[in-house]
PDB file of C-alpha atoms in Angstrom:
ATOM      1  CA  MET A  18      -6.249  16.302   8.011  1.00 80.00           C
ATOM      2  CA  THR A  19      -8.752  14.866  10.568  1.00 87.00           C
ATOM      3  CA  GLU A  20     -11.322  12.902   9.596  1.00 86.00           C
ATOM      4  CA  ALA A  21     -13.995  15.583   9.872  1.00 88.00           C
ATOM      5  CA  ASP A  22     -11.855  17.453   7.344  1.00 90.00           C
ATOM      6  CA  GLU A  23     -11.626  14.578   5.013  1.00 89.00           C
ATOM      7  CA  LEU A  24     -15.239  14.220   4.918  1.00 91.00           C
ATOM      8  CA  GLU A  25     -15.693  18.273   4.406  1.00 93.00           C
ATOM      9  CA  VAL A  26     -13.056  17.848   1.301  1.00 92.00           C
ATOM     10  CA  ILE A  27     -15.129  14.455  -0.007  1.00 92.00           C
ATOM     11  CA  ARG A  28     -18.288  16.440   0.292  1.00 92.00           C
ATOM     12  CA  ARG A  29     -16.779  19.376  -1.862  1.00 94.00           C
ATOM     13  CA  VAL A  30     -15.470  16.936  -4.682  1.00 92.00           C
ATOM     14  CA  VAL A  31     -18.787  15.718  -4.657  1.00 92.00           C
ATOM     15  CA  ASP A  32     -20.469  18.778  -5.081  1.00 92.00           C
ATOM     16  CA  GLY A  33     -18.175  19.750  -8.164  1.00 90.00           C
ATOM     17  CA  ASP A  34     -14.681  21.240  -6.716  1.00 91.00           C
ATOM     18  CA  ILE A  35     -12.111  19.479  -8.744  1.00 89.00           C
ATOM     19  CA  GLU A  36      -9.388  21.162  -6.774  1.00 92.00           C
ATOM     20  CA  ALA A  37     -10.674  19.820  -3.491  1.00 93.00           C
ATOM     21  CA  PHE A  38      -9.459  16.175  -4.970  1.00 92.00           C
ATOM     22  CA  GLU A  39      -5.943  17.353  -5.417  1.00 94.00           C
ATOM     23  CA  ARG A  40      -5.724  17.682  -1.483  1.00 92.00           C
ATOM     24  CA  LEU A  41      -6.857  13.836  -1.248  1.00 92.00           C
ATOM     25  CA  VAL A  42      -4.433  13.165  -4.027  1.00 94.00           C
ATOM     26  CA  VAL A  43      -1.423  15.033  -2.386  1.00 94.00           C
ATOM     27  CA  LEU A  44      -2.563  12.816   0.793  1.00 92.00           C
ATOM     28  CA  TYR A  45      -2.849   9.564  -0.203  1.00 94.00           C
ATOM     29  CA  GLN A  46      -1.372   9.132  -3.761  1.00 95.00           C
ATOM     30  CA  ASP A  47       2.441   8.175  -2.527  1.00 94.00           C
ATOM     31  CA  SER A  48       1.024   5.382   0.112  1.00 93.00           C
ATOM     32  CA  LEU A  49      -1.242   4.103  -2.699  1.00 95.00           C
ATOM     33  CA  GLN A  50       1.668   3.641  -5.043  1.00 94.00           C
ATOM     34  CA  ARG A  51       3.907   1.947  -2.248  1.00 92.00           C
ATOM     35  CA  MET A  52       0.966  -0.567  -1.223  1.00 91.00           C
ATOM     36  CA  ILE A  53       0.173  -1.225  -4.827  1.00 92.00           C
ATOM     37  CA  ALA A  54       3.962  -1.693  -5.837  1.00 90.00           C
ATOM     38  CA  THR A  55       4.317  -4.053  -2.692  1.00 87.00           C
ATOM     39  CA  LEU A  56       1.539  -6.047  -4.115  1.00 85.00           C
ATOM     40  CA  LEU A  57       3.129  -6.490  -7.663  1.00 84.00           C
ATOM     41  CA  HIS A  58       6.198  -7.427  -6.236  1.00 80.00           C
ATOM     42  CA  ASP A  59       7.873  -3.852  -6.817  1.00 72.00           C
ATOM     43  CA  GLU A  60       6.917  -3.253 -10.096  1.00 82.00           C
ATOM     44  CA  ARG A  61       6.822   0.693  -9.764  1.00 88.00           C
ATOM     45  CA  ARG A  62       6.082   1.556 -13.197  1.00 92.00           C
ATOM     46  CA  LEU A  63       2.876  -0.600 -13.315  1.00 92.00           C
ATOM     47  CA  ALA A  64       1.779   0.621  -9.579  1.00 92.00           C
ATOM     48  CA  GLU A  65       2.271   4.076 -10.733  1.00 94.00           C
ATOM     49  CA  ASP A  66      -0.446   3.202 -13.688  1.00 94.00           C
ATOM     50  CA  ILE A  67      -2.664   1.446 -10.999  1.00 95.00           C
ATOM     51  CA  ALA A  68      -2.734   4.122  -8.491  1.00 95.00           C
ATOM     52  CA  GLN A  69      -3.607   6.889 -11.109  1.00 95.00           C
ATOM     53  CA  THR A  70      -6.240   4.674 -12.765  1.00 95.00           C
ATOM     54  CA  VAL A  71      -7.492   4.102  -9.359  1.00 96.00           C
ATOM     55  CA  LEU A  72      -7.453   7.767  -8.361  1.00 95.00           C
ATOM     56  CA  VAL A  73      -9.696   8.657 -11.372  1.00 94.00           C
ATOM     57  CA  GLU A  74     -12.003   5.619 -10.555  1.00 94.00           C
ATOM     58  CA  ALA A  75     -12.227   7.091  -6.655  1.00 93.00           C
ATOM     59  CA  PHE A  76     -13.054  10.556  -8.312  1.00 93.00           C
ATOM     60  CA  HIS A  77     -15.554   9.131 -10.544  1.00 91.00           C
ATOM     61  CA  ARG A  78     -17.172   6.763  -7.635  1.00 91.00           C
ATOM     62  CA  LEU A  79     -16.719   9.443  -4.845  1.00 91.00           C
ATOM     63  CA  ALA A  80     -20.330   9.807  -4.160  1.00 89.00           C
ATOM     64  CA  ASP A  81     -20.619   6.064  -3.704  1.00 89.00           C
ATOM     65  CA  PHE A  82     -18.160   6.256  -1.008  1.00 90.00           C
ATOM     66  CA  ASP A  83     -20.038   5.565   2.689  1.00 90.00           C
ATOM     67  CA  PRO A  84     -18.408   6.978   5.496  1.00 90.00           C
ATOM     68  CA  ASP A  85     -20.394   4.777   7.951  1.00 90.00           C
ATOM     69  CA  ARG A  86     -18.931   1.753   6.542  1.00 88.00           C
ATOM     70  CA  SER A  87     -15.257   2.899   6.267  1.00 88.00           C
ATOM     71  CA  ARG A  88     -12.593   5.635   6.210  1.00 90.00           C
ATOM     72  CA  PHE A  89     -11.578   7.000   2.672  1.00 92.00           C
ATOM     73  CA  SER A  90      -8.240   5.586   3.172  1.00 90.00           C
ATOM     74  CA  THR A  91      -9.643   2.197   3.635  1.00 90.00           C
ATOM     75  CA  TRP A  92     -12.280   2.215   0.626  1.00 93.00           C
ATOM     76  CA  LEU A  93      -9.257   3.969  -1.344  1.00 94.00           C
ATOM     77  CA  PHE A  94      -6.717   1.295  -0.529  1.00 93.00           C
ATOM     78  CA  MET A  95      -9.514  -1.743  -1.369  1.00 91.00           C
ATOM     79  CA  ILE A  96     -10.025  -0.104  -4.715  1.00 93.00           C
ATOM     80  CA  GLY A  97      -5.965  -0.177  -5.001  1.00 93.00           C
ATOM     81  CA  ARG A  98      -5.643  -3.662  -3.622  1.00 90.00           C
ATOM     82  CA  SER A  99      -8.656  -4.954  -6.091  1.00 88.00           C
ATOM     83  CA  ARG A 100      -6.951  -3.292  -9.084  1.00 90.00           C
ATOM     84  CA  ALA A 101      -3.504  -4.344  -8.101  1.00 88.00           C
ATOM     85  CA  LEU A 102      -4.901  -8.279  -7.883  1.00 83.00           C
ATOM     86  CA  ASN A 103      -6.477  -7.933 -11.193  1.00 83.00           C
ATOM     87  CA  ALA A 104      -2.928  -6.866 -12.607  1.00 82.00           C
ATOM     88  CA  LEU A 105      -1.467  -9.635 -10.679  1.00 75.00           C
ATOM     89  CA  ARG A 106      -3.179 -12.150 -12.471  1.00 72.00           C
ATOM     90  CA  LYS A 107      -2.874 -11.092 -16.040  1.00 72.00           C
ATOM     91  CA  LYS A 108       0.940 -10.925 -15.380  1.00 64.00           C
ATOM     92  CA  ARG A 109       1.399 -13.798 -13.169  1.00 52.00           C
ATOM     93  CA  PRO A 110       4.042 -15.488 -15.245  1.00 43.00           C
ATOM     94  CA  VAL A 111       5.990 -12.728 -15.785  1.00 37.00           C
ATOM     95  CA  LEU A 112       6.240 -11.515 -11.958  1.00 34.00           C
ATOM     96  CA  LEU A 113       7.213 -14.929 -10.544  1.00 32.00           C
ATOM     97  CA  ALA A 114      10.279 -14.909 -13.320  1.00 35.00           C
ATOM     98  CA  GLU A 115      11.177 -11.255 -12.498  1.00 39.00           C
ATOM     99  CA  ILE A 116      13.684 -10.700  -9.861  1.00 36.00           C
ATOM    100  CA  PRO A 117      13.365  -7.197  -8.389  1.00 43.00           C
ATOM    101  CA  GLU A 118      16.455  -5.170  -8.137  1.00 41.00           C
ATOM    102  CA  THR A 119      17.540  -3.797  -5.138  1.00 40.00           C
ATOM    103  CA  SER A 120      18.308   0.135  -5.024  1.00 41.00           C
ATOM    104  CA  ALA A 121      19.478   1.797  -1.800  1.00 38.00           C
ATOM    105  CA  PRO A 122      20.092   5.622  -0.958  1.00 40.00           C
ATOM    106  CA  PRO A 123      23.336   6.772  -2.375  1.00 43.00           C
ATOM    107  CA  ASN A 124      24.860   8.679   0.299  1.00 46.00           C
ATOM    108  CA  ASP A 125      25.886   6.697   3.262  1.00 48.00           C
ATOM    109  CA  THR A 126      27.441   3.388   2.634  1.00 48.00           C
ATOM    110  CA  SER A 127      26.635   2.057   6.094  1.00 59.00           C
ATOM    111  CA  ASN A 128      22.442   3.189   5.690  1.00 62.00           C
ATOM    112  CA  ALA A 129      22.592   1.653   2.085  1.00 69.00           C
ATOM    113  CA  GLU A 130      23.625  -2.200   3.286  1.00 74.00           C
ATOM    114  CA  THR A 131      21.223  -1.738   6.111  1.00 71.00           C
ATOM    115  CA  TYR A 132      18.521  -0.975   3.288  1.00 68.00           C
ATOM    116  CA  ALA A 133      19.794  -3.398   0.743  1.00 76.00           C
ATOM    117  CA  LEU A 134      19.449  -6.188   3.710  1.00 78.00           C
ATOM    118  CA  LEU A 135      16.144  -5.140   4.548  1.00 78.00           C
ATOM    119  CA  ASP A 136      15.044  -4.926   0.884  1.00 77.00           C
ATOM    120  CA  ARG A 137      16.346  -8.399   0.501  1.00 83.00           C
ATOM    121  CA  ALA A 138      15.138  -9.980   3.875  1.00 85.00           C
ATOM    122  CA  LEU A 139      11.621  -8.185   2.626  1.00 84.00           C
ATOM    123  CA  GLN A 140      11.605  -9.882  -0.486  1.00 85.00           C
ATOM    124  CA  GLN A 141      11.573 -13.341   1.254  1.00 89.00           C
ATOM    125  CA  LEU A 142       8.655 -12.904   3.450  1.00 90.00           C
ATOM    126  CA  PRO A 143       5.651 -14.764   2.601  1.00 92.00           C
ATOM    127  CA  PRO A 144       3.529 -12.541   0.663  1.00 90.00           C
ATOM    128  CA  LYS A 145       0.729 -12.354   2.888  1.00 92.00           C
ATOM    129  CA  GLN A 146       3.489 -11.440   5.698  1.00 92.00           C
ATOM    130  CA  LYS A 147       5.050  -8.732   3.432  1.00 90.00           C
ATOM    131  CA  ARG A 148       1.736  -6.968   2.554  1.00 88.00           C
ATOM    132  CA  ALA A 149       0.716  -6.861   6.513  1.00 90.00           C
ATOM    133  CA  PHE A 150       4.187  -5.650   7.248  1.00 90.00           C
ATOM    134  CA  THR A 151       3.898  -2.700   4.567  1.00 84.00           C
ATOM    135  CA  LEU A 152       0.391  -1.839   5.391  1.00 84.00           C
ATOM    136  CA  VAL A 153       0.847  -1.861   8.856  1.00 87.00           C
ATOM    137  CA  VAL A 154       4.769  -0.841   9.609  1.00 85.00           C
ATOM    138  CA  LEU A 155       5.605   1.047   6.397  1.00 80.00           C
ATOM    139  CA  GLU A 156       2.455   2.908   5.415  1.00 77.00           C
ATOM    140  CA  GLY A 157       1.185   3.148   9.218  1.00 78.00           C
ATOM    141  CA  LEU A 158      -2.331   1.900   8.649  1.00 80.00           C
ATOM    142  CA  SER A 159      -3.895   0.328  11.780  1.00 84.00           C
ATOM    143  CA  TYR A 160      -4.324  -3.154  12.245  1.00 89.00           C
ATOM    144  CA  GLU A 161      -8.383  -2.545  11.549  1.00 85.00           C
ATOM    145  CA  ASP A 162      -7.751  -0.359   8.467  1.00 80.00           C
ATOM    146  CA  ALA A 163      -5.020  -2.880   7.078  1.00 84.00           C
ATOM    147  CA  SER A 164      -7.625  -5.798   7.795  1.00 86.00           C
ATOM    148  CA  CYS A 165      -9.956  -4.435   5.565  1.00 80.00           C
ATOM    149  CA  ILE A 166      -7.786  -4.232   2.836  1.00 83.00           C
ATOM    150  CA  GLU A 167      -6.604  -7.681   3.355  1.00 86.00           C
ATOM    151  CA  ALA A 168     -10.331  -8.787   3.954  1.00 86.00           C
ATOM    152  CA  THR A 169      -9.084 -10.598   7.304  1.00 90.00           C
ATOM    153  CA  THR A 170      -9.386  -9.932  10.810  1.00 93.00           C
ATOM    154  CA  PRO A 171      -7.527  -7.566  12.620  1.00 92.00           C
ATOM    155  CA  GLY A 172      -6.021 -10.648  15.124  1.00 94.00           C
ATOM    156  CA  THR A 173      -4.514 -11.901  11.887  1.00 94.00           C
ATOM    157  CA  MET A 174      -2.832  -8.784  10.903  1.00 94.00           C
ATOM    158  CA  LYS A 175      -1.155  -8.104  14.121  1.00 94.00           C
ATOM    159  CA  SER A 176      -0.124 -11.865  14.093  1.00 95.00           C
ATOM    160  CA  ARG A 177       1.158 -11.487  10.128  1.00 94.00           C
ATOM    161  CA  VAL A 178       3.395  -8.287  11.288  1.00 93.00           C
ATOM    162  CA  SER A 179       4.374  -9.893  14.359  1.00 93.00           C
ATOM    163  CA  ARG A 180       6.214 -13.138  12.329  1.00 94.00           C
ATOM    164  CA  ALA A 181       7.293 -10.525   9.704  1.00 92.00           C
ATOM    165  CA  ARG A 182       9.111  -8.531  12.210  1.00 90.00           C
ATOM    166  CA  GLU A 183      10.437 -11.780  13.880  1.00 90.00           C
ATOM    167  CA  PHE A 184      11.670 -13.069  10.433  1.00 90.00           C
ATOM    168  CA  LEU A 185      13.122  -9.696   9.373  1.00 87.00           C
ATOM    169  CA  ARG A 186      15.004  -9.465  12.796  1.00 85.00           C
ATOM    170  CA  ALA A 187      16.212 -12.706  12.549  1.00 86.00           C
ATOM    171  CA  SER A 188      17.490 -12.254   8.833  1.00 83.00           C
ATOM    172  CA  ILE A 189      19.124  -8.867   9.515  1.00 78.00           C
ATOM    173  CA  GLN A 190      21.150 -10.460  12.504  1.00 79.00           C
ATOM    174  CA  THR A 191      22.418 -13.481  10.409  1.00 76.00           C
ATOM    175  CA  ASP A 192      23.658 -11.311   7.738  1.00 63.00           C
TER     176      ASP A 192
END
């Protein structure tokens, strides 16, 4: 969906077309959940709950969205980031004690092994590098959009992604 199409859908939602909001949900729900899950150290169920809450909140606050200040995805992800960080603050002692399980696709053994290696390496990344890598590489956001979500500069995001790639490459090669 182009940015112009997205703005038209947003205008329709603000004008009361609830079905138009479904298009935005379909477009962003999965990536929003993944971003939130990354911030929550892969607590998928909590990430799903928070993503749903964020989407409801975005629906109610859509009239406040200013397309001159940011893209819709950036605005939505910033709300998601804020809610995820609030949840992290409340659950921090529990999250630090948990070790996330690795799940691999069931079919191809070599793909499963590669996935497991990558998953273990991702878990070892420093949090800021992990979030940067997830937003830019896995979610496909631009450095500019990711930097808005993380409240930093695009240059810092590039540096974090670069360091994450170096770490992951070295980690996978040594295993």
